[in-house]
Amino acid sequence: MLLNLVLFLILLLSQCSLPSKSKKSKDPQIQIHFVSDDYEETKFIPSSLFESKDLLLILAELSRKEDPSMRFISTNRTEEIMEVNGKSNSWSEGWVVYVNEERVDGVQMKRGVRVSPNDKIEIRYEAVERVFGRPRP
């Protein structure tokens, strides 16, 4: 009788803990997809469905955690990703940020770009045109 009670309690407790585990995996997340010729990775940032976050702060936090390893250049007017996992900008190629397929330049990021789990965020290493060292839109 005692054995049946113990087994029943174990079964009951195991069933109670399952929904909480599956609930955690269904929480909305902001996804950032990094793409280059030799590197592709998606990062997931926890968020609520109704919460938007500043893209620049998200990237700064990823940089601080070195996940992936990123280097920024910051001036009074602009922000630019200079390097991701050892792949640096050059005069003809660089890291370009896209939110919902629209290019986001450093000035826009500095002013603030809000993103949520519904947004498609990609950071691609691609051909860029530079004038005096700064990428042109």
PDB file of C-alpha atoms in Angstrom:
ATOM      1  CA  MET A   1       0.000   0.000   0.000  1.00  0.00           C
ATOM      2  CA  LEU A   2       2.776   2.433   0.921  1.00  0.00           C
ATOM      3  CA  LEU A   3       4.646   1.511  -2.239  1.00  0.00           C
ATOM      4  CA  ASN A   4       1.563   2.289  -4.356  1.00  0.00           C
ATOM      5  CA  LEU A   5       1.212   5.660  -2.646  1.00  0.00           C
ATOM      6  CA  VAL A   6       4.873   6.520  -3.270  1.00  0.00           C
ATOM      7  CA  LEU A   7       4.608   5.508  -6.933  1.00  0.00           C
ATOM      8  CA  PHE A   8       1.422   7.546  -7.318  1.00  0.00           C
ATOM      9  CA  LEU A   9       3.107  10.636  -5.805  1.00  0.00           C
ATOM     10  CA  ILE A  10       6.149  10.251  -8.055  1.00  0.00           C
ATOM     11  CA  LEU A  11       3.910   9.938 -11.105  1.00  0.00           C
ATOM     12  CA  LEU A  12       1.866  12.952 -10.032  1.00  0.00           C
ATOM     13  CA  LEU A  13       4.959  15.117  -9.407  1.00  0.00           C
ATOM     14  CA  SER A  14       6.572  14.132 -12.701  1.00  0.00           C
ATOM     15  CA  GLN A  15       3.429  15.124 -14.605  1.00  0.00           C
ATOM     16  CA  CYS A  16       3.229  18.438 -12.762  1.00  0.00           C
ATOM     17  CA  SER A  17       6.754  19.428 -13.737  1.00  0.00           C
ATOM     18  CA  LEU A  18       6.409  18.646 -17.452  1.00  0.00           C
ATOM     19  CA  PRO A  19       4.204  21.621 -18.430  1.00  0.00           C
ATOM     20  CA  SER A  20       6.620  24.118 -16.870  1.00  0.00           C
ATOM     21  CA  LYS A  21       9.508  22.715 -18.937  1.00  0.00           C
ATOM     22  CA  SER A  22       7.566  22.884 -22.199  1.00  0.00           C
ATOM     23  CA  LYS A  23       6.284  26.355 -21.321  1.00  0.00           C
ATOM     24  CA  LYS A  24       9.855  27.673 -21.038  1.00  0.00           C
ATOM     25  CA  SER A  25      10.725  26.438 -24.531  1.00  0.00           C
ATOM     26  CA  LYS A  26       7.686  28.233 -25.985  1.00  0.00           C
ATOM     27  CA  ASP A  27       8.580  31.660 -24.579  1.00  0.00           C
ATOM     28  CA  PRO A  28       9.020  34.227 -27.362  1.00  0.00           C
ATOM     29  CA  GLN A  29      12.586  35.100 -28.301  1.00  0.00           C
ATOM     30  CA  ILE A  30      14.232  37.728 -30.456  1.00  0.00           C
ATOM     31  CA  GLN A  31      16.339  35.978 -33.099  1.00  0.00           C
ATOM     32  CA  ILE A  32      19.439  37.515 -34.652  1.00  0.00           C
ATOM     33  CA  HIS A  33      20.890  35.663 -37.621  1.00  0.00           C
ATOM     34  CA  PHE A  34      24.592  36.281 -38.450  1.00  0.00           C
ATOM     35  CA  VAL A  35      25.600  35.306 -41.997  1.00  0.00           C
ATOM     36  CA  SER A  36      28.885  35.375 -43.912  1.00  0.00           C
ATOM     37  CA  ASP A  37      30.600  33.061 -46.412  1.00  0.00           C
ATOM     38  CA  ASP A  38      32.274  31.037 -43.661  1.00  0.00           C
ATOM     39  CA  TYR A  39      30.098  31.706 -40.613  1.00  0.00           C
ATOM     40  CA  GLU A  40      26.398  31.329 -39.888  1.00  0.00           C
ATOM     41  CA  GLU A  41      24.761  31.395 -36.476  1.00  0.00           C
ATOM     42  CA  THR A  42      21.468  32.391 -34.883  1.00  0.00           C
ATOM     43  CA  LYS A  43      21.359  33.955 -31.429  1.00  0.00           C
ATOM     44  CA  PHE A  44      18.228  33.887 -29.277  1.00  0.00           C
ATOM     45  CA  ILE A  45      17.418  36.669 -26.801  1.00  0.00           C
ATOM     46  CA  PRO A  46      14.596  36.050 -24.308  1.00  0.00           C
ATOM     47  CA  SER A  47      11.744  38.530 -24.596  1.00  0.00           C
ATOM     48  CA  SER A  48       8.036  38.743 -24.054  1.00  0.00           C
ATOM     49  CA  LEU A  49       5.715  38.873 -27.036  1.00  0.00           C
ATOM     50  CA  PHE A  50       4.605  42.435 -26.253  1.00  0.00           C
ATOM     51  CA  GLU A  51       8.048  43.785 -25.339  1.00  0.00           C
ATOM     52  CA  SER A  52      10.361  45.521 -27.774  1.00  0.00           C
ATOM     53  CA  LYS A  53      14.042  46.068 -27.093  1.00  0.00           C
ATOM     54  CA  ASP A  54      16.647  48.438 -28.488  1.00  0.00           C
ATOM     55  CA  LEU A  55      18.687  46.581 -31.128  1.00  0.00           C
ATOM     56  CA  LEU A  56      21.888  48.425 -30.240  1.00  0.00           C
ATOM     57  CA  LEU A  57      21.593  47.406 -26.584  1.00  0.00           C
ATOM     58  CA  ILE A  58      21.006  43.781 -27.603  1.00  0.00           C
ATOM     59  CA  LEU A  59      24.109  43.820 -29.809  1.00  0.00           C
ATOM     60  CA  ALA A  60      26.145  45.509 -27.076  1.00  0.00           C
ATOM     61  CA  GLU A  61      25.082  42.813 -24.607  1.00  0.00           C
ATOM     62  CA  LEU A  62      26.038  40.044 -27.050  1.00  0.00           C
ATOM     63  CA  SER A  63      29.386  41.790 -27.558  1.00  0.00           C
ATOM     64  CA  ARG A  64      29.938  42.093 -23.815  1.00  0.00           C
ATOM     65  CA  LYS A  65      29.245  38.376 -23.382  1.00  0.00           C
ATOM     66  CA  GLU A  66      31.453  37.694 -26.444  1.00  0.00           C
ATOM     67  CA  ASP A  67      28.669  35.563 -27.879  1.00  0.00           C
ATOM     68  CA  PRO A  68      29.568  35.926 -30.699  1.00  0.00           C
ATOM     69  CA  SER A  69      32.777  37.911 -30.392  1.00  0.00           C
ATOM     70  CA  MET A  70      31.932  41.361 -31.821  1.00  0.00           C
ATOM     71  CA  ARG A  71      33.676  44.712 -32.042  1.00  0.00           C
ATOM     72  CA  PHE A  72      31.840  48.017 -32.509  1.00  0.00           C
ATOM     73  CA  ILE A  73      32.923  51.490 -33.476  1.00  0.00           C
ATOM     74  CA  SER A  74      30.935  54.217 -31.786  1.00  0.00           C
ATOM     75  CA  THR A  75      30.943  57.936 -32.476  1.00  0.00           C
ATOM     76  CA  ASN A  76      28.613  60.748 -31.444  1.00  0.00           C
ATOM     77  CA  ARG A  77      26.484  60.075 -34.522  1.00  0.00           C
ATOM     78  CA  THR A  78      26.836  56.468 -35.567  1.00  0.00           C
ATOM     79  CA  GLU A  79      27.398  52.853 -34.567  1.00  0.00           C
ATOM     80  CA  GLU A  80      28.984  50.221 -36.770  1.00  0.00           C
ATOM     81  CA  ILE A  81      29.776  46.553 -36.316  1.00  0.00           C
ATOM     82  CA  MET A  82      33.443  46.253 -37.272  1.00  0.00           C
ATOM     83  CA  GLU A  83      34.084  42.561 -36.630  1.00  0.00           C
ATOM     84  CA  VAL A  84      32.231  39.350 -35.814  1.00  0.00           C
ATOM     85  CA  ASN A  85      34.156  36.206 -34.816  1.00  0.00           C
ATOM     86  CA  GLY A  86      37.381  37.513 -36.359  1.00  0.00           C
ATOM     87  CA  LYS A  87      35.847  38.522 -39.706  1.00  0.00           C
ATOM     88  CA  SER A  88      36.543  42.256 -40.050  1.00  0.00           C
ATOM     89  CA  ASN A  89      35.181  44.964 -42.316  1.00  0.00           C
ATOM     90  CA  SER A  90      37.315  45.889 -45.308  1.00  0.00           C
ATOM     91  CA  TRP A  91      37.108  48.723 -47.844  1.00  0.00           C
ATOM     92  CA  SER A  92      34.820  46.640 -50.058  1.00  0.00           C
ATOM     93  CA  GLU A  93      32.947  44.360 -47.612  1.00  0.00           C
ATOM     94  CA  GLY A  94      31.404  44.767 -44.190  1.00  0.00           C
ATOM     95  CA  TRP A  95      28.773  43.748 -41.653  1.00  0.00           C
ATOM     96  CA  VAL A  96      25.352  45.137 -42.559  1.00  0.00           C
ATOM     97  CA  VAL A  97      22.282  45.037 -40.291  1.00  0.00           C
ATOM     98  CA  TYR A  98      18.819  44.270 -41.689  1.00  0.00           C
ATOM     99  CA  VAL A  99      15.527  44.371 -39.807  1.00  0.00           C
ATOM    100  CA  ASN A 100      12.593  42.873 -41.718  1.00  0.00           C
ATOM    101  CA  GLU A 101      14.655  42.906 -44.929  1.00  0.00           C
ATOM    102  CA  GLU A 102      15.335  46.679 -44.630  1.00  0.00           C
ATOM    103  CA  ARG A 103      18.889  47.895 -44.223  1.00  0.00           C
ATOM    104  CA  VAL A 104      19.542  49.711 -40.930  1.00  0.00           C
ATOM    105  CA  ASP A 105      22.496  52.099 -40.939  1.00  0.00           C
ATOM    106  CA  GLY A 106      24.577  53.215 -37.968  1.00  0.00           C
ATOM    107  CA  VAL A 107      22.770  56.544 -37.614  1.00  0.00           C
ATOM    108  CA  GLN A 108      19.407  54.780 -37.321  1.00  0.00           C
ATOM    109  CA  MET A 109      20.841  52.375 -34.730  1.00  0.00           C
ATOM    110  CA  LYS A 110      22.218  55.290 -32.731  1.00  0.00           C
ATOM    111  CA  ARG A 111      18.768  56.942 -32.730  1.00  0.00           C
ATOM    112  CA  GLY A 112      17.198  53.666 -31.603  1.00  0.00           C
ATOM    113  CA  VAL A 113      15.699  50.728 -33.474  1.00  0.00           C
ATOM    114  CA  ARG A 114      13.159  48.739 -31.458  1.00  0.00           C
ATOM    115  CA  VAL A 115      12.846  45.021 -32.215  1.00  0.00           C
ATOM    116  CA  SER A 116      10.545  42.284 -30.924  1.00  0.00           C
ATOM    117  CA  PRO A 117      10.169  38.524 -31.444  1.00  0.00           C
ATOM    118  CA  ASN A 118       8.069  39.222 -34.568  1.00  0.00           C
ATOM    119  CA  ASP A 119      10.968  40.976 -36.342  1.00  0.00           C
ATOM    120  CA  LYS A 120      13.416  39.245 -38.681  1.00  0.00           C
ATOM    121  CA  ILE A 121      16.938  40.441 -37.831  1.00  0.00           C
ATOM    122  CA  GLU A 122      19.930  39.552 -39.998  1.00  0.00           C
ATOM    123  CA  ILE A 123      23.503  40.744 -39.839  1.00  0.00           C
ATOM    124  CA  ARG A 124      25.208  39.917 -43.129  1.00  0.00           C
ATOM    125  CA  TYR A 125      28.774  40.260 -44.333  1.00  0.00           C
ATOM    126  CA  GLU A 126      28.398  41.654 -47.836  1.00  0.00           C
ATOM    127  CA  ALA A 127      29.745  44.106 -50.402  1.00  0.00           C
ATOM    128  CA  VAL A 128      29.590  47.737 -49.249  1.00  0.00           C
ATOM    129  CA  GLU A 129      30.574  51.056 -50.777  1.00  0.00           C
ATOM    130  CA  ARG A 130      32.602  53.284 -48.466  1.00  0.00           C
ATOM    131  CA  VAL A 131      33.221  57.008 -48.549  1.00  0.00           C
ATOM    132  CA  PHE A 132      35.966  58.286 -46.224  1.00  0.00           C
ATOM    133  CA  GLY A 133      35.878  54.985 -44.346  1.00  0.00           C
ATOM    134  CA  ARG A 134      32.137  55.041 -43.608  1.00  0.00           C
ATOM    135  CA  PRO A 135      29.703  52.730 -45.434  1.00  0.00           C
ATOM    136  CA  ARG A 136      27.238  54.417 -47.750  1.00  0.00           C
ATOM    137  CA  PRO A 137      23.582  53.379 -47.746  1.00  0.00           C
TER     138      PRO A 137
END
